[in-house]
Coordinates of C-alpha atoms in Angstrom, one line a residue:
X1 CA 156.4 65.5 -168.9
X2 CA 159.2 67.9 -167.9
X3 CA 162.6 66.5 -168.4
X4 CA 165.4 66.9 -165.8
X5 CA 169.0 66.7 -166.7
X6 CA 171.3 65.8 -163.8
X7 CA 174.8 66.8 -164.8
X8 CA 178.0 65.9 -163.0
X9 CA 180.3 68.9 -162.8
X10 CA 184.0 68.0 -163.1
X11 CA 185.2 66.6 -166.4
X12 CA 181.7 66.8 -167.6
X13 CA 181.2 70.6 -167.8
X14 CA 184.2 72.0 -165.9
X15 CA 187.9 71.2 -166.4
X16 CA 188.6 70.2 -162.8
X17 CA 192.3 69.4 -163.5
X18 CA 193.0 72.8 -164.9
X19 CA 191.6 74.5 -161.8
X20 CA 193.3 72.0 -159.6
X21 CA 196.7 72.4 -161.1
X22 CA 196.5 76.2 -160.9
X23 CA 195.3 76.2 -157.3
X24 CA 197.9 73.7 -156.1
X25 CA 200.7 75.7 -157.6
X26 CA 199.5 78.9 -156.0
X27 CA 199.0 77.3 -152.6
X28 CA 202.2 75.3 -152.4
X29 CA 204.4 78.1 -153.5
X30 CA 202.7 80.5 -151.0
X31 CA 203.5 78.1 -148.2
X32 CA 207.1 77.6 -149.1
X33 CA 206.9 74.4 -151.1
X34 CA 208.4 73.7 -154.5
X35 CA 206.0 73.0 -157.4
X36 CA 206.5 70.9 -160.5
X37 CA 204.5 68.8 -162.9
X38 CA 205.7 65.7 -161.1
X39 CA 204.3 67.0 -157.8
X40 CA 201.0 67.8 -159.4
X41 CA 200.8 64.3 -161.0
X42 CA 201.5 62.8 -157.6
X43 CA 198.8 64.9 -156.0
X44 CA 196.3 64.0 -158.7
X45 CA 196.9 60.3 -158.3
X46 CA 196.7 60.4 -154.5
X47 CA 193.5 62.5 -154.7
X48 CA 191.9 60.1 -157.1
X49 CA 192.6 57.1 -154.9
X50 CA 191.3 58.9 -151.8
X51 CA 188.1 60.0 -153.5
X52 CA 187.5 56.4 -154.5
X53 CA 188.0 55.4 -150.9
X54 CA 185.5 58.0 -149.8
X55 CA 182.9 56.8 -152.3
X56 CA 183.2 53.3 -150.7
X57 CA 182.8 54.9 -147.2
X58 CA 186.3 53.7 -146.3
X59 CA 187.5 57.1 -145.1
X60 CA 185.8 60.4 -144.1
X61 CA 186.0 63.7 -145.9
X62 CA 188.3 65.1 -143.1
X63 CA 190.6 62.1 -143.6
X64 CA 190.7 62.7 -147.3
X65 CA 191.6 66.4 -147.0
X66 CA 194.2 65.7 -144.3
X67 CA 195.8 62.7 -146.1
X68 CA 196.2 64.3 -149.5
X69 CA 198.1 67.3 -148.1
X70 CA 200.2 65.3 -145.7
X71 CA 201.2 63.2 -148.6
X72 CA 202.1 66.1 -150.8
X73 CA 204.0 67.8 -147.9
X74 CA 206.1 64.6 -147.7
X75 CA 206.6 64.5 -151.5
X76 CA 207.7 68.1 -151.5
X77 CA 210.3 67.8 -148.8
X78 CA 208.4 68.3 -145.6
X79 CA 207.7 72.1 -145.6
X80 CA 207.4 74.4 -142.6
X81 CA 207.1 72.7 -139.2
X82 CA 203.6 72.6 -137.7
X83 CA 201.8 73.3 -141.0
X84 CA 198.2 72.3 -140.7
X85 CA 197.1 70.2 -143.7
X86 CA 193.5 71.1 -143.2
X87 CA 194.3 74.8 -143.2
X88 CA 196.2 74.4 -146.4
X89 CA 193.4 72.3 -147.8
X90 CA 190.9 75.1 -147.0
X91 CA 193.2 77.6 -148.8
X92 CA 193.4 75.2 -151.8
X93 CA 189.7 74.9 -152.0
X94 CA 189.2 78.7 -151.8
X95 CA 191.8 79.2 -154.5
X96 CA 190.1 76.6 -156.8
X97 CA 186.7 78.2 -156.2
X98 CA 187.7 81.4 -158.0
X99 CA 189.5 79.7 -160.8
X100 CA 186.9 77.8 -162.7
X101 CA 187.7 76.5 -166.2
X102 CA 185.1 75.3 -168.6
X103 CA 185.8 72.3 -170.9
X104 CA 186.0 73.3 -174.5
X105 CA 182.4 73.6 -175.9
X106 CA 180.7 73.1 -172.5
X107 CA 179.1 76.5 -172.3
X108 CA 177.9 76.4 -175.9
X109 CA 176.4 73.0 -175.3
X110 CA 174.5 74.1 -172.2
X111 CA 173.3 77.2 -174.0
X112 CA 172.0 75.0 -176.8
X113 CA 170.3 72.6 -174.4
X114 CA 168.7 75.4 -172.6
X115 CA 167.5 77.0 -175.8
X116 CA 166.2 73.8 -177.5
X117 CA 164.9 72.1 -174.4
X118 CA 163.2 75.2 -172.9
X119 CA 160.6 73.3 -170.9
X120 CA 163.3 71.1 -169.2
X121 CA 165.4 71.7 -166.1
X122 CA 169.2 71.5 -165.8
X123 CA 170.8 70.6 -162.4
X124 CA 174.3 69.9 -161.2
X125 CA 174.9 66.8 -159.0
X126 CA 178.4 66.9 -157.7
X127 CA 180.6 65.3 -155.1
X128 CA 183.0 67.7 -153.3
X129 CA 183.2 70.9 -151.4
X130 CA 180.3 73.4 -151.8
X131 CA 182.5 76.5 -152.0
X132 CA 184.6 74.9 -154.6
X133 CA 181.7 73.7 -156.8
X134 CA 179.6 76.8 -156.5
X135 CA 182.5 79.2 -156.8
X136 CA 183.8 77.7 -160.0
X137 CA 180.2 77.6 -161.5
X138 CA 179.9 81.3 -160.7
X139 CA 183.4 82.2 -162.0
X140 CA 182.6 80.6 -165.4
X141 CA 179.1 82.1 -166.0
X142 CA 177.6 78.6 -166.0
X143 CA 175.2 79.4 -163.2
X144 CA 172.8 81.4 -165.2
X145 CA 171.8 78.3 -167.2
X146 CA 171.2 76.1 -164.1
X147 CA 168.0 75.4 -162.2
X148 CA 169.8 74.1 -159.1
X149 CA 173.1 72.8 -157.7
X150 CA 173.4 69.7 -155.4
X151 CA 176.8 69.2 -153.7
X152 CA 177.6 66.2 -151.5
X153 CA 179.1 68.4 -148.7
X154 CA 175.7 70.1 -148.2
X155 CA 173.8 66.9 -148.5
X156 CA 175.8 64.8 -146.1
X157 CA 176.0 61.9 -148.6
X158 CA 177.9 61.4 -151.8
X159 CA 177.4 59.7 -155.1
X160 CA 177.1 56.8 -155.8
X161 CA 174.8 56.4 -152.8
X162 CA 171.1 56.0 -153.6
X163 CA 170.4 58.4 -150.8
X164 CA 172.2 61.2 -152.7
X165 CA 169.8 60.9 -155.6
X166 CA 166.8 60.4 -153.3
X167 CA 167.5 63.8 -151.9
X168 CA 167.8 65.3 -155.4
X169 CA 164.5 63.8 -156.7
X170 CA 162.7 64.8 -153.5
X171 CA 164.0 68.4 -153.8
X172 CA 163.1 68.9 -157.5
X173 CA 159.8 67.0 -157.1
X174 CA 160.4 64.8 -160.1
X175 CA 159.7 61.1 -160.9
X176 CA 162.6 58.9 -161.8
X177 CA 161.5 58.4 -165.4
X178 CA 161.8 62.2 -166.0
X179 CA 165.5 62.3 -165.0
X180 CA 168.8 61.4 -166.7
X181 CA 172.3 61.4 -165.1
X182 CA 175.1 62.7 -167.3
X183 CA 178.7 62.2 -166.0
X184 CA 182.2 61.0 -166.7
X185 CA 182.7 58.7 -163.7
X186 CA 181.8 55.0 -163.7
X187 CA 182.2 54.7 -159.9
X188 CA 180.3 57.8 -159.0
X189 CA 177.9 58.9 -161.7
X190 CA 177.1 55.7 -163.6
X191 CA 177.0 53.6 -160.5
X192 CA 174.9 56.2 -158.8
X193 CA 172.4 56.2 -161.6
X194 CA 172.3 52.4 -161.5
X195 CA 171.8 52.3 -157.8
X196 CA 168.9 54.7 -158.2
X197 CA 167.4 53.2 -161.3
X198 CA 167.9 56.3 -163.3
X199 CA 168.7 56.7 -167.0
X200 CA 172.3 57.5 -167.7
X201 CA 174.7 58.9 -170.3
X202 CA 178.4 58.2 -169.8
X203 CA 180.4 61.2 -171.1
X204 CA 183.8 60.8 -172.6
X205 CA 184.0 57.0 -172.0
X206 CA 187.4 55.2 -171.9
X207 CA 188.5 51.6 -171.7
X208 CA 186.2 48.6 -172.3
X209 CA 183.1 50.5 -173.1
X210 CA 180.8 47.6 -173.9
X211 CA 181.7 45.8 -170.6
X212 CA 181.2 49.0 -168.6
X213 CA 177.8 49.6 -170.2
X214 CA 176.6 46.2 -169.3
X215 CA 178.0 46.3 -165.7
X216 CA 176.6 49.7 -164.9
X217 CA 173.4 49.5 -167.0
X218 CA 174.4 52.6 -169.0
X219 CA 171.9 53.8 -171.5
X220 CA 174.1 55.9 -173.8
X221 CA 177.7 57.0 -174.3
X222 CA 179.0 60.2 -175.8
X223 CA 182.5 61.2 -176.7
X224 CA 181.7 64.9 -177.6
X225 CA 179.1 67.5 -176.8
X226 CA 177.5 66.9 -180.2
X227 CA 177.2 63.2 -179.4
X228 CA 175.9 64.1 -176.0
X229 CA 173.2 66.3 -177.5
X230 CA 172.1 63.5 -179.8
X231 CA 172.1 61.0 -176.9
X232 CA 169.8 63.3 -174.9
X233 CA 167.5 63.6 -177.9
X234 CA 167.3 59.8 -178.1
X235 CA 166.6 59.6 -174.4
X236 CA 163.7 62.0 -174.9
X237 CA 162.3 59.8 -177.6
X238 CA 162.7 62.3 -180.4
X239 CA 163.3 61.6 -184.1
X240 CA 166.9 61.8 -185.2
X241 CA 166.5 65.1 -187.0
X242 CA 163.9 66.7 -184.8
X243 CA 164.7 69.6 -182.4
X244 CA 164.4 68.7 -178.7

């Protein structure tokens, strides 16, 4: 049976925060705002809170994009009168899309997985803006190792909704037992895998790991790419020292 690896993108393969920080600095200064580490920290915390609200269907994507920049305008002193937060958000996403940053070891890991699991498929399953995700994939050279990219903006539904993974499975024509979700987020990736009865690997886990594994029915945890490779070997039912 062909195996299908469903990878989250940000903080699993790409360093979202490095791209985010660079893009925010460029966009704010270009629009007459000050930039500092404190402003970035405030933006990051606001952004995290708003994405959690979106995952719960409490806000829309447009509200998320509007609210995060209205918030940072206020934190930065107001800025030019009449500045459109959605226009600035579009500029921010475009800037991020050409500034992808790989996590240390991510490309080598994907190359190894592609080489040693040659009969398997590697997909991206990501929440966010399509231009942002696909642009950063292209700018890092990651795309040549992938068999497909699924982004919530294109799909009209976001992780952790079961419908997100229903679309993925239907598109790749794969049974559930052939797929494993790999990601860093409990509320998005691991809950999405649980909602869809898919195997899961929690990457770079933090906090009360044992409780989280029980709550989200997580199959494996991995704190490094070496551990992640071993976890995928175990999922595939291989002996410890065997090649995938």
